[in-house]
Amino acid sequence: MKRKIFLTFICVLFISLMVILSQTLGEPEIIFPEVAALTIGAWLAPVPVWKTTRLKMSLLITANAFLGVVFVRYIDAPVFIKTGALILICYAQLDLFKTSFAPMICAAVLPVYLGTRSWIYPVSAACFVVTVCFIQFIMEKTGFKSPYQGHTDSGISIRQFSRRIKQWAVLMVIAFVPIAADDLFFIAPPLLVGFTELSDPAGGARKHPVKLVVLTACCAGAGVLCRYIFTITLGLPLAVSAFAAACTVAIVMQYTHLFFPPAGAITILSMLIPQQQLIFYPFKVCAGFTALTLAAIFLFRSNVKELSVSQKKSA
């Protein structure tokens, strides 16, 4: 119990410090929603969520955060085209580096959604991910955490290439209408990460699809409610709202044993969206993630032979 309380405390504290730093310096680009996902996956979850290494986590978040800003600053193309290109690049990296670390997708796409042109965003993302990895290293050495597995069993093969192209195509079909309507919260970047994890036939996230949709929608609602009560109504700093929202999410995940990093990122993203869109945010997240989850579950299935081979390799 003390271990759970300690891990919850440092997760919430780290997220709150990020928002305090952003508010103190007057730089909203410092708020990196994936920090919540990283702390949940690297610290809070009892076992490692991703098959990766700390080096890969640091490099992939940093490189893709920079890439996202490069796309905003130097590529004159519609949001749909830039989003599709970045997702495809991230999918290629998943197999090239033999990792399941999908949060890099959010790091790449978020600048396009928000129109972020400042280099502060990738620099802060790099600092945060390195800090998360360093603290995870300390936890591992002190016995608080299990070590990460180095890589996935997948690699670059015809079968895997075909699955990635199918993932990308399905995602872009679902994303077309929200992007065309300039209503991006239906496919918020953390939801893209969630779809990628759910559409992995051997992924653990597929065991609880309905619960994960409910959890993600509730986390969006928690973020909105905390911001509305503490910052909009009471006039308190945004860090107070982030602290309360992070506490709520961490406690809910500990209680339900559903450690789903995209839900954490969805919570902190609610601190960045325009105030006039807050009331609709949880409903859009719920609707969008429901569509993505249905597509992931019913369009990406693995036959018995594939599953047995994957299980033997994992063993």
XYZ file of C-alpha atoms in Angstrom:
315
model
C 0.000 0.000 0.000
C 2.815 2.429 0.893
C 4.470 1.653 -2.443
C 1.275 2.494 -4.343
C 0.837 5.741 -2.431
C 4.452 6.715 -3.093
C 4.228 5.992 -6.838
C 0.936 7.860 -7.092
C 2.438 10.829 -5.251
C 5.510 11.182 -7.473
C 3.424 10.799 -10.658
C 1.038 13.550 -9.573
C 3.875 15.738 -8.318
C 5.818 15.461 -11.586
C 2.773 16.342 -13.707
C 1.969 19.290 -11.444
C 5.535 20.593 -11.594
C 5.364 20.523 -15.392
C 2.264 22.740 -15.355
C 3.755 25.043 -12.695
C 6.861 25.483 -14.848
C 4.712 26.273 -17.875
C 2.637 28.849 -16.004
C 5.661 30.449 -14.322
C 7.525 30.924 -17.603
C 4.389 31.788 -19.576
C 5.126 29.038 -22.105
C 2.097 26.753 -22.760
C 4.276 24.636 -25.094
C 5.990 23.240 -22.004
C 2.828 21.300 -21.124
C 3.413 17.926 -22.782
C 0.332 15.688 -22.254
C 2.338 12.531 -22.886
C 4.180 13.155 -19.620
C 1.095 11.720 -17.918
C 1.230 8.689 -20.211
C 4.950 8.221 -19.577
C 4.635 8.408 -15.796
C 1.743 5.945 -15.828
C 3.535 3.489 -18.109
C 7.006 3.862 -16.598
C 6.217 4.430 -12.901
C 2.643 3.715 -11.891
C 1.911 0.449 -13.754
C 3.106 -2.590 -11.756
C 4.746 -4.136 -14.833
C 6.280 -2.394 -17.878
C 3.584 -1.295 -20.325
C 5.808 -1.124 -23.418
C 8.471 -3.361 -24.877
C 11.232 -0.819 -25.235
C 14.346 0.600 -23.604
C 14.937 3.919 -21.909
C 17.243 4.975 -24.736
C 14.564 4.272 -27.341
C 11.924 6.106 -25.316
C 14.110 9.188 -25.020
C 15.228 9.243 -28.647
C 11.822 8.511 -30.173
C 9.926 11.110 -28.128
C 12.586 13.749 -28.783
C 12.985 13.055 -32.496
C 9.259 12.935 -33.208
C 8.491 16.049 -31.163
C 11.074 17.909 -33.276
C 9.650 16.342 -36.435
C 6.151 17.548 -35.568
C 7.340 21.139 -35.206
C 9.314 20.862 -38.452
C 6.123 19.807 -40.246
C 4.251 22.814 -38.826
C 6.983 25.329 -39.651
C 8.227 24.160 -43.019
C 5.656 21.948 -44.737
C 2.766 23.745 -46.390
C 0.105 21.038 -46.544
C -3.352 20.358 -45.083
C -3.553 18.993 -41.523
C -4.871 15.679 -42.868
C -1.806 15.173 -45.080
C 0.670 16.138 -42.366
C -1.079 13.947 -39.808
C -1.115 10.964 -42.140
C 2.563 11.378 -43.031
C 3.624 11.632 -39.381
C 1.618 8.572 -38.337
C 3.107 6.569 -41.200
C 6.617 7.634 -40.179
C 5.925 6.633 -36.574
C 4.553 3.254 -37.637
C 7.738 2.626 -39.605
C 9.779 3.466 -36.518
C 7.845 0.990 -34.369
C 9.051 -1.869 -36.562
C 12.443 -0.443 -37.457
C 13.358 -0.091 -33.778
C 11.433 -3.216 -32.715
C 9.423 -1.463 -30.048
C 5.807 -1.093 -28.956
C 6.371 2.465 -27.707
C 3.391 4.113 -29.443
C 3.324 7.393 -27.411
C 5.798 8.860 -29.891
C 2.788 9.222 -32.237
C 1.274 11.771 -29.876
C 4.588 13.626 -29.653
C 4.657 13.965 -33.443
C 1.011 14.794 -34.152
C 0.207 17.160 -31.275
C 2.150 20.139 -32.747
C 0.189 19.785 -35.996
C -3.127 19.821 -34.136
C -2.182 22.808 -31.989
C -0.191 24.666 -34.647
C 2.885 24.664 -32.397
C 5.840 26.432 -34.031
C 8.015 26.968 -30.966
C 11.140 24.863 -30.446
C 10.364 25.000 -26.735
C 7.925 22.121 -27.261
C 10.454 19.483 -28.413
C 13.107 20.714 -25.977
C 10.705 20.401 -23.039
C 9.490 17.011 -24.299
C 13.099 15.818 -24.434
C 13.811 17.060 -20.908
C 10.692 15.449 -19.482
C 11.182 12.049 -21.116
C 14.834 11.899 -20.044
C 13.817 12.748 -16.476
C 11.086 10.094 -16.503
C 13.572 7.506 -17.781
C 16.186 8.488 -15.198
C 13.727 8.158 -12.321
C 12.513 4.833 -13.747
C 16.161 3.687 -13.777
C 16.455 4.589 -10.074
C 13.225 2.693 -9.365
C 14.544 -0.335 -11.203
C 17.818 -0.323 -9.288
C 16.025 0.002 -5.958
C 13.573 -2.791 -6.763
C 10.504 -0.585 -7.235
C 10.064 -1.494 -10.892
C 10.685 -4.419 -13.229
C 13.120 -3.778 -16.096
C 11.832 -3.094 -19.594
C 11.980 -5.789 -22.254
C 14.290 -4.625 -24.998
C 12.215 -5.190 -28.141
C 9.120 -6.776 -29.623
C 9.069 -9.999 -31.582
C 7.853 -8.174 -34.643
C 10.200 -6.720 -37.196
C 10.119 -5.650 -40.785
C 8.328 -8.432 -42.666
C 5.715 -8.609 -45.401
C 3.009 -9.593 -42.911
C 3.918 -6.852 -40.461
C 4.261 -4.283 -43.244
C 0.783 -5.164 -44.506
C -0.673 -4.835 -41.023
C 0.915 -1.436 -40.516
C -0.444 -0.175 -43.830
C -3.885 -1.476 -42.879
C -3.642 0.233 -39.466
C -2.670 3.492 -41.130
C -5.424 3.266 -43.767
C -8.158 2.508 -41.220
C -6.958 5.307 -38.977
C -6.949 7.825 -41.815
C -10.440 6.828 -42.971
C -11.803 7.379 -39.461
C -9.826 10.614 -39.079
C -10.901 12.151 -42.386
C -14.263 13.591 -41.315
C -13.109 15.067 -37.954
C -10.063 16.667 -39.580
C -12.097 17.965 -42.531
C -14.601 19.429 -40.070
C -11.759 20.915 -37.983
C -13.048 18.990 -34.963
C -9.837 17.288 -33.933
C -10.745 16.160 -30.425
C -12.681 13.201 -31.865
C -9.251 11.865 -32.806
C -7.055 13.549 -30.209
C -3.405 12.381 -30.438
C -3.588 10.119 -27.341
C -6.535 8.325 -28.996
C -4.319 7.588 -32.002
C -1.904 5.951 -29.587
C -4.759 3.993 -28.004
C -5.919 2.728 -31.403
C -2.385 1.586 -32.249
C -2.113 -0.373 -29.014
C -5.599 -1.885 -29.325
C -5.061 -2.940 -32.931
C -2.080 -5.075 -31.957
C -3.579 -8.617 -31.962
C -1.152 -9.739 -29.260
C -1.487 -6.579 -27.163
C -2.766 -6.730 -23.600
C -4.983 -3.671 -24.093
C -7.388 -5.745 -26.229
C -8.508 -7.711 -23.171
C -10.619 -4.837 -21.799
C -11.809 -2.652 -24.722
C -15.091 -1.505 -23.164
C -13.458 -0.694 -19.833
C -10.728 1.290 -21.580
C -13.274 3.376 -23.500
C -15.127 4.144 -20.261
C -11.858 4.873 -18.438
C -10.643 7.234 -21.172
C -13.954 9.117 -21.320
C -14.015 9.428 -17.517
C -10.429 10.732 -17.502
C -11.382 13.371 -20.081
C -14.337 14.306 -17.882
C -12.128 14.473 -14.780
C -9.730 16.842 -16.498
C -12.535 19.117 -17.699
C -14.315 19.107 -14.321
C -11.157 19.908 -12.370
C -10.223 22.747 -14.722
C -13.746 24.159 -14.612
C -14.038 24.026 -10.813
C -10.569 25.113 -9.735
C -9.349 27.401 -12.510
C -12.409 28.794 -14.291
C -14.770 29.044 -11.303
C -12.427 29.578 -8.352
C -9.686 31.363 -10.295
C -6.900 29.134 -8.982
C -3.749 28.405 -11.052
C -3.969 25.760 -13.751
C -1.468 23.680 -11.791
C -4.122 23.139 -9.107
C -6.500 21.751 -11.729
C -3.763 19.524 -13.143
C -2.881 18.285 -9.648
C -6.509 17.419 -8.847
C -7.065 15.747 -12.230
C -3.836 13.746 -11.995
C -4.754 12.594 -8.477
C -8.162 11.453 -9.680
C -6.759 9.528 -12.643
C -3.967 7.888 -10.644
C -6.362 6.750 -7.915
C -8.886 5.410 -10.440
C -6.183 3.441 -12.261
C -4.821 2.029 -9.028
C -8.332 1.014 -7.941
C -9.373 -0.521 -11.290
C -5.935 -1.943 -12.147
C -6.356 -0.457 -15.637
C -3.073 1.299 -16.357
C -3.808 2.797 -19.773
C -1.323 5.605 -20.555
C -3.395 7.299 -23.319
C -6.131 7.992 -20.751
C -3.634 9.938 -18.658
C -2.540 11.992 -21.661
C -6.194 12.722 -22.505
C -6.626 14.134 -18.990
C -3.729 16.578 -19.254
C -4.688 17.563 -22.810
C -7.853 19.050 -21.295
C -5.616 21.701 -19.702
C -4.637 22.977 -23.170
C -7.893 23.119 -25.104
C -9.869 26.361 -25.568
C -12.263 27.074 -22.711
C -15.316 27.264 -24.981
C -14.729 23.665 -26.100
C -14.345 22.165 -22.636
C -17.944 21.063 -22.177
C -17.906 18.985 -25.361
C -14.450 17.472 -24.887
C -15.366 14.289 -22.922
C -18.216 13.463 -25.332
C -15.992 13.881 -28.376
C -13.278 11.762 -26.784
C -15.819 9.048 -25.936
C -17.344 9.023 -29.426
C -14.005 9.098 -31.209
C -12.374 6.433 -29.082
C -15.433 4.188 -29.358
C -15.142 4.279 -33.151
C -11.392 3.662 -33.012
C -11.805 0.796 -30.531
C -14.476 -0.934 -32.615
C -12.242 -0.690 -35.671
C -9.231 -1.986 -33.743
C -11.069 -4.974 -32.262
C -13.045 -6.118 -35.307
C -10.642 -5.304 -38.134
C -7.422 -6.543 -36.541
C -7.666 -10.126 -35.438
C -4.976 -12.737 -35.205
C -5.534 -16.395 -35.990
C -4.703 -19.140 -33.517
C -1.465 -20.066 -35.274
C -0.119 -16.503 -35.102
C -1.028 -16.179 -31.437
C 0.659 -19.455 -30.495
C 3.841 -18.439 -32.347
C 3.805 -15.058 -30.590
C 3.292 -16.695 -27.198
C 6.164 -19.138 -27.800
C 8.489 -16.281 -28.752
C 7.449 -14.293 -25.676
C 8.140 -17.314 -23.484
